[in-house]
Short mmCIF file of C-alpha atoms and ligand atoms in Angstrom, two decimals:
data_model
loop_
_atom_site.label_atom_id
_atom_site.label_comp_id
_atom_site.label_asym_id
_atom_site.label_seq_id
_atom_site.Cartn_x
_atom_site.Cartn_y
_atom_site.Cartn_z
CA MET S 76 0.06 0.08 0.09
CA GLY S 77 1.37 3.32 -1.01
CA PHE S 78 1.97 6.19 1.20
CA LEU S 79 -0.30 8.61 -1.22
CA GLN S 80 -3.09 6.53 -2.66
CA VAL S 81 -5.34 7.85 -5.23
CA ARG S 82 -8.25 5.52 -6.10
CA GLN S 83 -10.26 6.03 -9.32
CA LEU S 84 -10.04 9.58 -9.54
CA ARG S 85 -12.50 11.01 -12.21
CA LYS S 86 -13.08 14.66 -12.96
CA ARG S 87 -15.19 16.18 -15.86
CA PHE S 88 -15.54 19.45 -17.18
CA GLU S 89 -18.65 20.58 -19.30
CA ARG S 90 -17.48 18.46 -22.41
CA VAL S 91 -14.27 16.86 -21.36
CA THR S 92 -13.36 14.01 -19.37
CA ALA S 93 -9.95 15.58 -17.78
CA VAL S 94 -9.26 12.46 -15.64
CA ASP S 95 -10.79 9.41 -16.11
CA GLY S 96 -10.28 6.78 -13.57
CA VAL S 97 -6.59 7.50 -12.27
CA ASP S 98 -5.26 5.12 -9.50
CA LEU S 99 -1.94 6.12 -7.93
CA ASP S 100 0.12 4.47 -5.21
CA ILE S 101 3.21 6.61 -4.42
CA GLU S 102 5.66 5.33 -1.69
CA GLU S 103 6.94 7.81 1.06
CA GLY S 104 10.11 9.54 -0.22
CA GLU S 105 9.46 8.60 -3.61
CA PHE S 106 9.87 10.98 -6.81
CA PHE S 107 6.86 9.84 -8.88
CA THR S 108 6.06 11.60 -12.43
CA LEU S 109 2.97 11.99 -14.16
CA LEU S 110 4.28 12.52 -17.73
CA GLY S 111 1.97 13.01 -20.77
CA PRO S 112 0.92 15.55 -23.55
CA SER S 113 -0.56 18.81 -22.85
CA GLY S 114 -4.45 18.46 -22.26
CA CYS S 115 -4.34 14.87 -20.83
CA GLY S 116 -5.23 15.74 -17.41
CA LYS S 117 -1.99 16.18 -15.18
CA THR S 118 -2.72 19.53 -13.76
CA THR S 119 -6.33 18.41 -13.02
CA THR S 120 -5.21 15.37 -11.43
CA LEU S 121 -2.62 17.28 -9.38
CA ARG S 122 -5.29 20.27 -8.37
CA VAL S 123 -7.72 17.32 -7.18
CA VAL S 124 -4.68 15.74 -5.13
CA ALA S 125 -4.19 19.42 -3.61
CA GLY S 126 -7.86 19.97 -3.01
CA LEU S 127 -7.97 22.97 -5.06
CA GLU S 128 -10.47 21.28 -7.39
CA LYS S 129 -13.40 18.91 -6.30
CA PRO S 130 -13.84 15.50 -8.69
CA ASP S 131 -16.80 13.83 -9.45
CA SER S 132 -15.44 10.87 -7.65
CA GLY S 133 -12.80 8.97 -6.30
CA GLU S 134 -10.68 8.70 -3.02
CA ILE S 135 -7.56 9.77 -1.70
CA TYR S 136 -5.39 8.76 1.23
CA LEU S 137 -2.16 10.00 2.95
CA GLY S 138 -0.80 7.61 4.98
CA GLU S 139 -3.77 6.26 7.18
CA ARG S 140 -5.61 9.65 6.76
CA CYS S 141 -8.39 10.14 4.46
CA LEU S 142 -8.17 13.57 2.42
CA LEU S 143 -11.23 12.74 0.13
CA SER S 144 -13.98 10.46 -0.05
CA HIS S 145 -17.44 10.70 -1.87
CA SER S 146 -18.57 7.75 -0.05
CA GLN S 147 -17.48 8.76 3.39
CA ARG S 148 -18.32 12.27 2.59
CA VAL S 149 -14.87 13.51 3.29
CA PHE S 150 -13.26 16.61 1.74
CA VAL S 151 -9.85 17.82 3.34
CA GLN S 152 -9.29 21.71 3.02
CA PRO S 153 -5.98 22.19 0.90
CA GLU S 154 -4.30 23.86 3.69
CA ARG S 155 -5.01 20.82 6.11
CA ARG S 156 -3.38 18.28 3.45
CA GLU S 157 0.06 18.66 4.43
CA MET S 158 0.98 19.21 0.73
CA GLY S 159 2.99 22.12 -0.84
CA MET S 160 2.53 23.02 -4.40
CA VAL S 161 4.66 24.92 -6.94
CA PHE S 162 2.27 25.84 -9.93
CA GLN S 163 3.56 26.04 -13.47
CA SER S 164 3.29 30.10 -13.47
CA TYR S 165 4.87 30.28 -9.98
CA ALA S 166 1.78 32.13 -8.72
CA LEU S 167 3.82 34.39 -6.42
CA TRP S 168 2.21 37.49 -5.15
CA PRO S 169 3.68 40.40 -6.96
CA HIS S 170 2.94 43.16 -4.26
CA MET S 171 4.87 41.01 -1.66
CA THR S 172 8.50 40.62 -0.83
CA VAL S 173 10.27 37.40 -1.28
CA PHE S 174 10.02 37.09 2.82
CA ASP S 175 6.24 37.70 2.80
CA ASN S 176 5.61 35.29 -0.15
CA VAL S 177 7.52 32.43 1.44
CA ALA S 178 5.89 33.15 5.06
CA TYR S 179 2.31 32.96 3.77
CA PRO S 180 1.72 29.34 4.24
CA LEU S 181 2.93 29.63 7.92
CA ARG S 182 0.71 32.76 8.59
CA LEU S 183 -2.09 30.98 7.12
CA ARG S 184 -1.32 28.11 9.33
CA ARG S 185 -1.28 30.91 12.23
CA VAL S 186 2.47 29.95 13.27
CA LYS S 187 3.91 32.53 15.73
CA ALA S 188 6.02 35.38 14.18
CA PRO S 189 9.65 34.34 15.57
CA VAL S 190 9.05 30.96 14.10
CA VAL S 191 8.13 32.09 10.91
CA ARG S 192 11.15 34.16 10.71
CA GLN S 193 13.13 31.01 11.31
CA LYS S 194 11.40 28.63 8.99
CA VAL S 195 11.55 31.19 6.12
CA MET S 196 14.91 31.76 6.52
CA GLU S 197 15.85 28.03 6.67
CA ALA S 198 13.59 27.52 3.53
CA LEU S 199 15.39 30.25 1.81
CA ALA S 200 18.83 29.01 2.51
CA LEU S 201 17.56 25.40 1.38
CA VAL S 202 16.63 26.88 -2.35
CA GLY S 203 20.17 29.14 -2.32
CA LEU S 204 18.08 32.25 -2.10
CA ALA S 205 19.67 33.43 1.58
CA GLY S 206 19.84 37.18 1.73
CA LEU S 207 17.16 38.07 -0.98
CA GLU S 208 14.48 37.95 1.53
CA GLY S 209 13.81 41.63 1.30
CA ARG S 210 13.44 41.85 -2.56
CA PRO S 211 10.07 42.38 -4.12
CA ALA S 212 9.24 39.52 -5.88
CA PRO S 213 8.83 40.84 -9.36
CA ALA S 214 12.36 42.18 -8.93
CA LEU S 215 13.70 38.26 -9.44
CA SER S 216 14.82 36.38 -12.49
CA GLY S 217 12.69 33.73 -13.41
CA GLY S 218 14.84 31.32 -11.95
CA GLN S 219 15.07 33.04 -8.66
CA GLN S 220 11.03 33.26 -8.75
CA GLN S 221 11.10 29.49 -9.31
CA ARG S 222 13.15 29.13 -6.16
CA VAL S 223 10.90 31.37 -4.19
CA ALA S 224 8.00 29.15 -5.38
CA LEU S 225 9.67 25.92 -3.99
CA ALA S 226 10.64 27.67 -0.70
CA ARG S 227 7.06 28.64 -0.20
CA ALA S 228 5.79 24.89 -1.06
CA LEU S 229 8.47 23.51 1.38
CA VAL S 230 8.57 26.12 4.38
CA PHE S 231 5.92 24.05 6.43
CA SER S 232 7.33 20.86 6.13
CA PRO S 233 4.92 19.29 4.05
CA ARG S 234 4.41 15.57 3.57
CA VAL S 235 4.14 15.55 0.09
CA LEU S 236 5.32 18.18 -2.54
CA LEU S 237 3.18 18.92 -5.58
CA LEU S 238 5.08 20.31 -8.62
CA ASP S 239 3.13 21.24 -12.02
CA GLU S 240 6.04 21.50 -14.58
CA PRO S 241 8.12 23.95 -12.14
CA LEU S 242 10.71 24.23 -14.88
CA SER S 243 9.03 24.61 -18.13
CA ASN S 244 9.29 28.48 -17.87
CA LEU S 245 13.09 28.66 -17.72
CA ASP S 246 15.32 28.60 -20.78
CA ALA S 247 17.03 25.48 -21.68
CA ARG S 248 20.39 25.84 -19.67
CA LEU S 249 18.67 27.00 -16.46
CA ARG S 250 16.04 24.38 -16.82
CA GLU S 251 18.94 21.40 -16.89
CA GLU S 252 20.67 23.03 -14.03
CA MET S 253 17.52 23.41 -11.95
CA ARG S 254 16.18 19.59 -12.66
CA ARG S 255 19.41 18.69 -11.02
CA GLU S 256 19.37 20.90 -8.11
CA LEU S 257 15.67 19.82 -7.59
CA LYS S 258 16.61 16.06 -7.52
CA ALA S 259 19.23 16.50 -5.24
CA LEU S 260 17.08 18.63 -2.80
CA GLN S 261 14.77 16.16 -2.83
CA ARG S 262 17.19 13.67 -1.75
CA ARG S 263 18.53 15.52 0.69
CA ILE S 264 15.07 16.44 2.35
CA ARG S 265 13.36 13.04 1.54
CA VAL S 266 9.96 14.53 0.48
CA THR S 267 7.64 12.54 -1.22
CA VAL S 268 7.06 14.20 -4.93
CA LEU S 269 4.52 14.02 -7.21
CA PHE S 270 5.47 16.00 -10.21
CA VAL S 271 4.00 16.73 -13.56
CA THR S 272 5.36 17.32 -16.99
CA HIS S 273 5.38 17.15 -20.63
CA ASP S 274 9.15 16.89 -21.17
CA GLN S 275 10.49 13.04 -21.39
CA ILE S 276 13.73 14.04 -20.40
CA GLU S 277 12.67 15.37 -16.92
CA GLY S 278 10.39 12.62 -16.60
CA LEU S 279 13.02 10.00 -17.23
CA SER S 280 15.70 11.82 -15.38
CA LEU S 281 14.19 12.79 -12.41
CA SER S 282 11.86 10.09 -11.33
CA ASP S 283 11.88 6.97 -9.13
CA ARG S 284 8.75 6.00 -11.17
CA ILE S 285 6.37 7.27 -14.14
CA GLY S 286 3.05 7.38 -15.01
CA ILE S 287 2.30 7.71 -18.81
CA MET S 288 -0.91 9.61 -18.90
CA ASN S 289 -2.88 10.00 -22.22
CA GLY S 290 -6.62 11.15 -22.48
CA GLY S 291 -7.18 11.35 -18.67
CA LYS S 292 -5.98 7.78 -18.15
CA LEU S 293 -2.68 6.03 -16.71
CA GLU S 294 -1.33 4.04 -19.82
CA GLN S 295 1.65 2.34 -17.67
CA VAL S 296 3.32 3.19 -14.52
CA GLY S 297 7.08 1.85 -14.05
CA CYS S 298 10.52 2.88 -13.28
CA PRO S 299 12.06 5.16 -15.75
CA GLU S 300 14.10 2.13 -17.69
CA GLU S 301 11.07 0.00 -17.73
CA VAL S 302 8.70 2.37 -19.51
CA TYR S 303 11.19 3.47 -21.97
CA TYR S 304 12.31 -0.11 -22.81
CA ARG S 305 9.55 -1.76 -22.44
CA PRO S 306 6.43 0.29 -23.24
CA ALA S 307 3.17 -1.22 -22.57
CA THR S 308 1.14 0.60 -25.36
CA PRO S 309 1.83 2.10 -28.66
CA PHE S 310 1.04 5.61 -27.13
CA ALA S 311 3.71 5.08 -24.40
CA ARG S 312 6.24 3.65 -27.02
CA ASP S 313 5.88 6.61 -29.43
CA PHE S 314 5.77 9.44 -26.62
CA LEU S 315 8.81 8.23 -24.92
CA GLY S 316 11.25 8.46 -27.84
CA LYS S 317 12.01 7.31 -31.41
CA THR S 318 11.51 3.42 -32.44
CA PHE S 319 13.09 1.50 -34.89
CA ALA S 320 10.30 -1.06 -36.32
CA LEU S 321 10.34 -3.84 -38.99
CA GLY S 322 7.45 -5.89 -40.12
CA GLY S 323 7.46 -9.71 -40.00
CA LYS S 324 5.62 -12.87 -39.58
CA VAL S 325 5.82 -15.04 -36.63
CA SER S 326 7.39 -18.54 -37.61
CA ARG S 327 7.46 -20.37 -34.15
CA PRO S 328 5.20 -19.13 -31.07
CA ALA S 329 6.29 -18.04 -27.74
CA ASN S 330 5.80 -21.48 -25.99
CA GLU S 331 8.44 -23.25 -28.61
CA GLY S 332 10.78 -20.21 -28.40
CA LEU S 333 9.50 -17.34 -30.47
CA GLU S 334 10.82 -16.61 -34.02
CA VAL S 335 10.30 -13.73 -36.32
CA ARG S 336 11.07 -13.73 -39.94
CA LEU S 337 11.36 -10.38 -41.12
CA ASP S 338 9.62 -9.08 -44.65
CA GLY S 339 11.88 -9.24 -47.37
CA MET S 340 15.24 -9.59 -45.49
CA ALA S 341 17.39 -12.78 -46.44
CA CYS S 342 18.32 -13.13 -42.81
CA SER S 343 17.76 -15.65 -40.03
CA PRO S 344 14.47 -15.17 -38.28
CA LEU S 345 14.86 -13.14 -34.83
CA GLN S 346 14.78 -14.94 -31.83
CA VAL S 347 12.67 -13.29 -29.60
CA ALA S 348 12.20 -13.50 -25.84
CA ALA S 349 8.84 -14.30 -24.40
CA THR S 350 9.13 -11.07 -22.26
CA SER S 351 9.01 -8.97 -25.26
CA LEU S 352 5.60 -9.59 -25.61
CA PRO S 353 3.97 -6.68 -23.61
CA SER S 354 1.39 -8.29 -21.38
CA ALA S 355 -1.11 -5.60 -22.06
CA ARG S 356 -1.92 -6.91 -25.41
CA GLY S 357 -3.31 -10.25 -24.61
CA GLY S 358 -2.31 -13.81 -25.81
CA ALA S 359 1.17 -14.72 -27.28
CA PRO S 360 1.14 -14.47 -31.02
CA ALA S 361 0.74 -17.53 -32.79
CA ALA S 362 2.91 -18.90 -35.79
CA GLY S 363 1.71 -16.71 -38.94
CA ASP S 364 0.81 -13.78 -37.21
CA GLU S 365 1.99 -10.44 -38.64
CA VAL S 366 3.79 -8.39 -36.14
CA MET S 367 6.11 -5.33 -35.70
CA VAL S 368 9.38 -5.42 -34.35
CA ALA S 369 10.16 -2.59 -32.51
CA ILE S 370 13.40 -1.31 -30.66
CA ARG S 371 14.84 1.74 -29.64
CA PRO S 372 17.55 2.94 -32.27
CA GLU S 373 20.29 3.03 -29.56
CA GLN S 374 19.53 -0.44 -28.77
CA ILE S 375 20.88 -1.39 -32.28
CA ALA S 376 24.63 -2.03 -32.51
CA ILE S 377 26.16 -1.30 -36.02
CA TRP S 378 28.97 -3.86 -37.41
CA ASN S 379 31.21 -3.57 -40.22
CA SER S 380 31.12 -7.27 -41.01
CA THR S 381 28.85 -10.09 -40.01
CA PRO S 382 29.51 -10.48 -36.39
CA ALA S 383 30.06 -14.45 -35.71
CA GLY S 384 27.77 -16.48 -33.08
CA ILE S 385 25.69 -13.49 -32.55
CA PRO S 386 21.78 -13.76 -33.06
CA ASN S 387 19.36 -11.07 -34.52
CA VAL S 388 21.76 -9.64 -37.04
CA VAL S 389 20.22 -7.76 -40.10
CA PRO S 390 22.32 -6.61 -43.10
CA ALA S 391 21.70 -2.97 -44.09
CA THR S 392 22.92 -0.14 -46.40
CA LEU S 393 23.98 2.96 -44.81
CA GLU S 394 22.50 5.80 -46.88
CA GLY S 395 22.82 8.79 -45.20
CA VAL S 396 25.36 10.33 -42.19
CA HIS S 397 23.96 13.15 -40.18
CA PHE S 398 26.54 14.31 -37.47
CA LEU S 399 24.70 15.38 -34.38
CA GLY S 400 27.85 16.55 -31.99
CA ASP S 401 27.49 14.11 -29.70
CA ARG S 402 26.54 11.28 -31.83
CA TYR S 403 25.64 10.35 -35.40
CA GLU S 404 22.26 9.75 -36.71
CA TYR S 405 22.29 7.10 -39.98
CA THR S 406 19.87 6.58 -42.50
CA VAL S 407 19.58 3.09 -43.36
CA SER S 408 18.09 0.97 -45.80
CA LEU S 409 16.63 -2.26 -45.13
CA GLY S 410 15.44 -4.30 -48.24
CA SER S 411 12.36 -1.77 -49.45
CA VAL S 412 12.43 0.34 -46.20
CA THR S 413 14.26 2.99 -44.75
CA ARG S 414 14.96 3.67 -41.21
CA LEU S 415 17.01 5.78 -38.66
CA LEU S 416 19.89 4.71 -36.30
CA ILE S 417 21.80 6.43 -33.71
CA ALA S 418 25.39 5.57 -33.05
CA PRO S 419 27.88 7.33 -30.43
CA ALA S 420 30.16 9.87 -32.11
CA SER S 421 33.07 7.52 -31.79
CA GLN S 422 31.63 5.15 -34.46
CA VAL S 423 32.24 6.64 -38.00
CA LEU S 424 30.73 5.01 -40.84
CA LYS S 425 30.64 5.97 -44.55
CA ALA S 426 27.64 6.49 -46.54
CA GLY S 427 26.89 3.66 -49.24
CA GLN S 428 28.47 1.16 -47.04
CA ARG S 429 27.26 -2.30 -45.90
CA VAL S 430 26.34 -2.63 -42.19
CA PHE S 431 25.13 -5.54 -39.84
CA LEU S 432 22.60 -4.37 -37.46
CA GLU S 433 22.47 -6.35 -34.26
CA LEU S 434 19.08 -6.10 -32.60
CA LYS S 435 19.75 -6.60 -28.77
CA SER S 436 17.13 -9.16 -27.98
CA GLU S 437 16.47 -7.52 -24.58
CA GLY S 438 15.35 -4.41 -26.40
CA ILE S 439 13.08 -6.09 -28.66
CA THR S 440 9.12 -5.82 -28.04
CA LEU S 441 6.74 -7.25 -30.49
CA TRP S 442 3.16 -5.43 -31.65
CA PRO S 443 0.44 -6.26 -33.61
CA ARG S 444 0.91 -5.05 -37.39
CA SER S 445 -1.76 -2.04 -36.77
CA GLY S 446 -0.05 -0.60 -33.74
N1 LIG N 220 -11.30 24.71 -15.66
C1 LIG N 220 -11.60 24.01 -16.61
N2 LIG N 220 -12.70 24.09 -17.49
C2 LIG N 220 -12.98 23.45 -18.46
N3 LIG N 220 -12.13 22.49 -19.04
C3 LIG N 220 -10.84 22.49 -18.61
C4 LIG N 220 -10.56 23.25 -17.34
N4 LIG N 220 -9.19 22.68 -16.46
C5 LIG N 220 -8.97 21.69 -17.84
N5 LIG N 220 -9.66 21.70 -18.66
C6 LIG N 220 -9.54 20.73 -19.74
O1 LIG N 220 -9.23 19.22 -19.10
C7 LIG N 220 -8.54 18.61 -19.78
C8 LIG N 220 -7.23 18.49 -19.24
O2 LIG N 220 -6.50 19.53 -18.75
P1 LIG N 220 -5.30 19.72 -17.76
O3 LIG N 220 -5.73 18.93 -16.45
O4 LIG N 220 -4.72 21.09 -17.68
O5 LIG N 220 -4.28 18.85 -18.75
P2 LIG N 220 -2.41 19.13 -18.78
O6 LIG N 220 -2.18 19.73 -17.47
O7 LIG N 220 -2.09 17.58 -18.93
O8 LIG N 220 -2.17 19.91 -19.98
C9 LIG N 220 -8.28 19.43 -21.03
O9 LIG N 220 -8.70 19.15 -22.22
C10 LIG N 220 -8.37 20.99 -20.53
O10 LIG N 220 -8.98 21.89 -21.91
MG1 LIG N 221 -0.97 21.31 -17.07
#
């Protein structure tokens, strides 16, 4: 059982179902991310968890404590949920100083002035803003405003920190820096985080676990490597990164050691582990089934000559070379199809040359032909 539990959350606005039956189980001290495209219901989920929005149905528990339940008629007010929130826009009060912005949640909770002073100073030190307490909030840079919002969310030592795309208004360089700082801060104070973003890199790099969200529903929950290399749905696969896919036909079913013969390719059939069959897609394919073999491009090793004793090698011709600084992107043709590959900058190949692609079996997933 999770520390923060969300059960069957639903929220409709006139015509759209923003959140459509979301369940979450987040452990204490975990960094959990809801990752999905704009409009998929991330902010609404976060606002419902914070108590800023009333859902149509669902239950929320923090530890043993019920924060929301329709059947039990429970609705705990936001300031009594022990949750700090950072909004996408930061939502600082422009007429207040940094000090008063950060002090606000404490004053709301009727904390005595000397304690307020001490806690505000601690929170500002924590986010690296000591000395700026007297500044008016608008006289700060974007990155500093973001830190004030974070200090304000942390100042009352909440049990959960809710972060709604807190880095998306920063420029690229600052965003990367703040991403690392945020992770370090979370490790240091061990607060449970529910983070929301549409940015795959942020989700993958910050999180202990990720929930891939689409159309108000969670499509998959898992650790970053799991959702990236073992996507459970076509949406998760395509949203998280590039895919190298080839059509084929199952020549031996799973219980006999799955084999897939690639369309129009004069190479041995691929040996595919039964673990390559995402469970979400029903039964294992039978012999004769048309499938798509998918793999992340960087899970493919490129050889100059046929490597001996290695399975799942497909011959190809290198058509185009694109230098991207830290890596190369190669266009290759395999029979009648053209695909993209990625290789480290240390591996230099020439256009026109013959190559042999080793599809690492641990990276292969199989999909129905339509997906
Ligand atoms: N207050 C609102 N009134 C009407 N529709 C809303 C409201 N808030 C969100 N929505 C709609 O709900 C869906 C989910 O929105 P949101 O939770 O903001 O998504 P995300 O944060 O993932 O971009 C969208 O279609 C959005 O237009
Ligand atoms: Mg949003």
